[in-house]
């Protein structure tokens, strides 16, 4: 089964999604089934204590209701609240998304849950045989519930060896970024922007432009400032994230220097702080501050100054 899937969004943008393989989906399903069986066992124990002498038909009816609630309600509730992830998918690193790459809603989770109970796994699914056969016949590994709901299971977790590179401040945007009010920047939007910058060169040009512009618009709306003219979306995102990181480092250094350590000079508040961006390892910050860098020599008269593009995409 293919690991990569090309999906076309409503804006005609091709997205590369890492489709979950059958083995990882089976592992997530096994974890979910174990949790469901544990819930059913707990329900049976509760019924045995609550209705010890009740009619047998009543007990079977209540037990059947619990079975439906657990087998259908468990995936529906978790996939709706967590935007496509049950507990088993969380453990394995999978997520259910729409075929256009967007997050699923309640109706998608409900269709998947009902189809999983009736067709894919239990009632008519021969304990998962139908789901396995249909997934093997599908290029994207989709089962019957995925076809009916218009969904797809993808890998949501980055490899453990992957690390996000430090975001550098694009030249020329330092002064503009220093005036921003970053208190209204949501953490999830900042994380999504950092992930986009980390995969900037791996995306298709059309998808890179569409996703970058969309994130830049969301960030501009959150901060109350538009994207500066002639500034690429990735440079706008990088400037905001770099400024946020610098301010976080400055606050951390101020808290470090404010401890009861004799000999420390007062630290100026950010912006305009003269201290290093992170707590130094030595006994005194003044002793480890880097020396001022000499200015580059001025070229002789008549020699043109080399001009570089200040907005080169991050490597």
Coordinates of C-alpha atoms in Angstrom, one line a residue:
X1 CA 0.0 0.0 0.0
X2 CA 1.3 3.5 -0.9
X3 CA 2.6 5.6 1.9
X4 CA 2.1 8.9 0.1
X5 CA -1.2 10.1 -1.1
X6 CA -1.9 13.1 -3.4
X7 CA -5.2 14.8 -2.5
X8 CA -6.6 17.8 -4.2
X9 CA -8.3 20.4 -2.0
X10 CA -11.3 22.6 -3.0
X11 CA -8.8 25.3 -4.1
X12 CA -7.1 22.9 -6.5
X13 CA -4.0 22.6 -4.3
X14 CA -2.3 19.2 -4.3
X15 CA -1.4 18.0 -0.8
X16 CA 1.1 15.2 0.1
X17 CA -0.2 13.2 3.1
X18 CA 1.4 10.2 4.6
X19 CA -1.2 7.5 4.5
X20 CA -1.3 5.2 7.5
X21 CA -0.2 1.7 6.7
X22 CA -2.4 -1.3 7.5
X23 CA -0.1 -2.5 10.3
X24 CA -0.2 0.8 12.2
X25 CA -4.0 1.0 11.8
X26 CA -4.4 -2.6 13.0
X27 CA -2.3 -1.8 16.1
X28 CA -4.4 1.3 16.8
X29 CA -7.5 -0.8 16.4
X30 CA -6.2 -3.5 18.7
X31 CA -5.6 -0.9 21.4
X32 CA -9.0 0.6 21.0
X33 CA -10.6 -2.9 21.2
X34 CA -8.8 -3.6 24.4
X35 CA -10.1 -0.4 25.9
X36 CA -13.6 -1.2 24.7
X37 CA -13.5 -4.7 26.2
X38 CA -12.3 -3.2 29.5
X39 CA -15.3 -0.8 29.4
X40 CA -17.7 -3.6 28.7
X41 CA -16.3 -5.7 31.5
X42 CA -16.7 -2.9 33.9
X43 CA -20.3 -2.4 32.7
X44 CA -21.1 -6.1 33.2
X45 CA -19.7 -6.0 36.7
X46 CA -21.8 -2.9 37.5
X47 CA -24.9 -4.6 36.1
X48 CA -24.3 -7.7 38.2
X49 CA -24.2 -5.6 41.4
X50 CA -27.1 -3.2 40.4
X51 CA -29.5 -5.8 39.1
X52 CA -28.7 -9.1 40.7
X53 CA -32.2 -10.5 40.6
X54 CA -33.6 -8.6 37.5
X55 CA -35.3 -10.3 34.6
X56 CA -33.0 -12.0 32.1
X57 CA -34.4 -10.2 29.1
X58 CA -34.0 -6.8 30.8
X59 CA -30.4 -7.6 31.6
X60 CA -29.7 -8.6 28.0
X61 CA -31.4 -5.4 26.7
X62 CA -29.4 -3.2 29.0
X63 CA -26.2 -5.1 28.1
X64 CA -26.9 -4.7 24.4
X65 CA -27.4 -0.9 24.9
X66 CA -24.0 -0.8 26.7
X67 CA -22.4 -2.7 23.8
X68 CA -23.7 -0.3 21.2
X69 CA -22.7 2.7 23.3
X70 CA -19.2 1.4 23.8
X71 CA -18.5 0.0 20.3
X72 CA -20.1 3.0 18.5
X73 CA -20.0 5.8 21.0
X74 CA -16.4 5.4 22.0
X75 CA -14.9 6.1 18.5
X76 CA -17.5 8.7 17.7
X77 CA -16.9 10.7 20.8
X78 CA -13.1 10.6 20.8
X79 CA -12.7 11.3 17.1
X80 CA -15.1 14.2 17.3
X81 CA -13.6 15.8 20.4
X82 CA -9.9 15.2 19.3
X83 CA -10.4 16.0 15.6
X84 CA -9.9 12.5 14.3
X85 CA -8.0 10.6 17.0
X86 CA -9.1 7.8 19.3
X87 CA -6.9 6.7 22.2
X88 CA -5.4 4.0 20.0
X89 CA -4.7 6.4 17.2
X90 CA -3.1 8.8 19.7
X91 CA -0.8 6.1 20.9
X92 CA 0.3 5.1 17.4
X93 CA 0.3 8.6 15.9
X94 CA -2.6 8.4 13.5
X95 CA -5.4 10.8 12.6
X96 CA -8.6 10.7 10.6
X97 CA -8.9 13.5 8.1
X98 CA -11.3 14.4 5.3
X99 CA -10.3 13.4 1.8
X100 CA -9.4 17.1 1.1
X101 CA -7.1 17.1 4.1
X102 CA -9.4 19.0 6.5
X103 CA -10.4 18.0 10.0
X104 CA -13.4 15.7 10.4
X105 CA -16.7 16.7 12.2
X106 CA -19.3 14.8 14.1
X107 CA -21.1 13.5 11.0
X108 CA -17.9 12.0 9.7
X109 CA -17.1 10.3 13.0
X110 CA -20.7 9.0 13.3
X111 CA -20.7 7.5 9.8
X112 CA -17.3 5.8 10.5
X113 CA -18.5 4.5 13.8
X114 CA -21.8 3.1 12.5
X115 CA -20.1 1.6 9.4
X116 CA -17.3 0.1 11.6
X117 CA -19.8 -1.6 13.9
X118 CA -22.2 -2.9 11.2
X119 CA -20.0 -3.5 8.1
X120 CA -16.3 -3.3 8.8
X121 CA -15.7 -5.2 12.0
X122 CA -18.5 -6.6 14.1
X123 CA -22.1 -7.2 12.9
X124 CA -21.3 -8.1 9.2
X125 CA -17.6 -7.5 9.2
X126 CA -16.4 -11.0 10.2
X127 CA -14.3 -9.6 13.0
X128 CA -12.5 -7.1 10.8
X129 CA -12.1 -9.3 7.7
X130 CA -14.2 -6.9 5.5
X131 CA -12.2 -3.9 6.7
X132 CA -8.9 -5.7 5.9
X133 CA -10.0 -6.8 2.4
X134 CA -11.4 -3.4 1.5
X135 CA -8.3 -1.6 2.8
X136 CA -6.0 -3.8 0.8
X137 CA -8.0 -3.1 -2.4
X138 CA -7.9 0.6 -1.8
X139 CA -4.9 2.6 -2.9
X140 CA -5.2 4.8 0.2
X141 CA -6.0 2.0 2.6
X142 CA -9.6 3.2 3.2
X143 CA -12.2 0.9 4.7
X144 CA -16.0 1.0 4.0
X145 CA -16.5 3.6 6.7
X146 CA -13.9 5.8 5.2
X147 CA -15.6 5.6 1.7
X148 CA -19.0 6.4 3.2
X149 CA -17.7 9.3 5.3
X150 CA -15.2 10.6 2.8
X151 CA -12.3 10.3 5.2
X152 CA -8.7 9.0 5.2
X153 CA -6.4 7.8 8.0
X154 CA -3.0 9.5 7.9
X155 CA 0.2 9.5 10.0
X156 CA 0.0 12.5 12.3
X157 CA 3.2 12.0 14.2
X158 CA 6.6 13.2 13.0
X159 CA 9.5 10.8 13.3
X160 CA 11.2 10.7 16.6
X161 CA 14.5 11.8 15.1
X162 CA 13.1 14.8 13.5
X163 CA 13.8 18.2 15.1
X164 CA 12.7 21.6 14.1
X165 CA 15.5 24.0 13.1
X166 CA 15.8 27.3 14.8
X167 CA 13.8 30.0 13.1
X168 CA 16.0 33.0 12.1
X169 CA 14.8 36.5 11.9
X170 CA 14.6 37.6 8.2
X171 CA 16.8 40.6 7.6
X172 CA 15.0 43.9 7.4
X173 CA 12.0 42.8 9.6
X174 CA 13.7 43.3 13.0
X175 CA 12.3 46.7 13.7
X176 CA 8.8 45.8 12.4
X177 CA 8.6 42.7 14.5
X178 CA 9.8 44.5 17.7
X179 CA 6.6 46.6 17.6
X180 CA 4.2 43.6 17.5
X181 CA 1.9 42.6 20.3
X182 CA 2.4 38.9 20.5
X183 CA 0.2 38.2 23.6
X184 CA -2.7 37.3 21.3
X185 CA -0.8 34.8 19.2
X186 CA -2.4 31.3 19.9
X187 CA 0.1 28.5 20.7
X188 CA -1.5 26.1 18.2
X189 CA -1.1 28.6 15.4
X190 CA 2.5 29.2 16.3
X191 CA 3.1 25.5 16.3
X192 CA 1.4 25.0 12.9
X193 CA 3.6 27.9 11.5
X194 CA 6.8 26.3 12.9
X195 CA 5.9 23.0 11.3
X196 CA 5.2 24.7 8.0
X197 CA 8.6 26.4 8.1
X198 CA 10.3 23.1 8.9
X199 CA 8.7 21.4 5.9
X200 CA 8.9 24.5 3.6
X201 CA 11.1 22.8 1.0
X202 CA 9.3 19.4 1.1
X203 CA 5.9 20.7 0.0
X204 CA 4.9 21.3 -3.6
X205 CA 5.1 24.9 -4.7
X206 CA 1.4 25.3 -5.0
X207 CA 0.7 23.7 -1.6
X208 CA 3.6 25.7 0.0
X209 CA 2.2 29.0 -1.2
X210 CA -1.4 28.2 -0.3
X211 CA -0.6 26.9 3.2
X212 CA 1.9 29.7 3.9
X213 CA -0.5 32.4 2.8
X214 CA -3.3 30.9 4.8
X215 CA -1.2 30.7 8.0
X216 CA 0.1 34.3 7.4
X217 CA -3.5 35.5 7.1
X218 CA -4.6 33.7 10.3
X219 CA -1.5 35.1 12.1
X220 CA -2.1 38.6 10.8
X221 CA -5.8 38.5 12.0
X222 CA -4.7 37.2 15.4
X223 CA -2.1 39.9 15.8
X224 CA -4.2 42.7 14.3
X225 CA -1.6 43.5 11.6
X226 CA -1.5 42.7 7.9
X227 CA 1.3 41.1 6.1
X228 CA 3.8 43.8 5.1
X229 CA 3.9 44.6 1.3
X230 CA 6.4 42.6 -0.8
X231 CA 7.1 40.2 2.2
X232 CA 6.7 36.5 1.4
X233 CA 4.4 34.6 3.8
X234 CA 7.2 32.4 5.1
X235 CA 9.2 35.5 6.0
X236 CA 6.2 37.0 7.8
X237 CA 5.8 33.8 9.8
X238 CA 9.5 33.5 10.5
X239 CA 9.7 37.1 11.8
X240 CA 6.9 36.6 14.2
X241 CA 8.2 33.3 15.5
X242 CA 11.7 34.6 15.9
X243 CA 10.5 37.7 17.7
X244 CA 8.4 35.5 20.0
X245 CA 11.3 33.3 20.8
X246 CA 13.6 36.2 21.5
X247 CA 11.1 37.7 23.9
X248 CA 10.7 34.3 25.6
X249 CA 14.4 34.0 26.0
X250 CA 14.6 37.6 27.3
X251 CA 12.0 36.9 29.9
X252 CA 13.7 33.7 31.0
X253 CA 17.0 35.6 31.4
X254 CA 15.3 38.3 33.4
X255 CA 13.8 35.7 35.7
X256 CA 17.2 34.0 36.0
X257 CA 19.0 37.3 36.8
X258 CA 16.3 38.4 39.3
X259 CA 17.2 35.5 41.6
X260 CA 19.1 36.1 44.8
X261 CA 22.5 36.2 43.2
X262 CA 24.7 39.1 44.4
X263 CA 26.6 41.1 41.9
X264 CA 24.1 41.0 39.1
X265 CA 23.3 44.3 37.5
X266 CA 19.7 45.3 36.8
X267 CA 18.3 44.0 33.6
X268 CA 16.5 46.3 31.2
X269 CA 13.1 45.2 30.1
X270 CA 12.5 43.9 26.6
X271 CA 12.7 45.4 24.0
X272 CA 16.1 47.2 24.3
X273 CA 17.5 44.7 26.8
X274 CA 21.3 44.7 26.8
X275 CA 21.6 41.2 28.3
X276 CA 22.3 38.0 26.3
X277 CA 19.3 36.1 25.0
X278 CA 19.7 33.2 27.4
X279 CA 21.1 32.8 30.9
X280 CA 24.9 32.4 30.7
X281 CA 26.8 29.6 32.2
X282 CA 29.4 31.8 34.0
X283 CA 29.1 33.5 37.3
X284 CA 28.4 37.0 35.9
X285 CA 26.7 38.0 32.6
X286 CA 29.0 40.9 32.0
X287 CA 32.0 38.5 31.8
X288 CA 30.5 36.4 29.1
X289 CA 28.9 39.0 26.8
X290 CA 30.3 38.8 23.3
X291 CA 32.4 41.6 22.2
X292 CA 31.0 44.1 19.7
X293 CA 31.5 42.9 16.1
X294 CA 33.5 45.3 13.9
X295 CA 31.6 46.9 11.1
X296 CA 32.4 45.6 7.6
X297 CA 34.9 47.8 5.7
X298 CA 33.5 50.4 3.3
X299 CA 34.3 49.5 -0.3
X300 CA 36.4 52.0 -2.2
X301 CA 34.7 54.9 -4.1
X302 CA 33.1 53.7 -7.3
X303 CA 32.9 50.1 -6.2
X304 CA 29.2 48.9 -6.2
X305 CA 28.0 47.3 -3.0
X306 CA 26.8 43.7 -3.6
X307 CA 23.0 43.4 -3.3
X308 CA 21.5 40.2 -1.8
X309 CA 18.0 39.1 -1.7
X310 CA 16.9 39.6 1.9
X311 CA 14.1 37.1 1.6
X312 CA 15.8 33.9 0.6
X313 CA 13.7 30.9 1.6
X314 CA 14.9 29.0 4.7
X315 CA 17.1 26.0 4.0

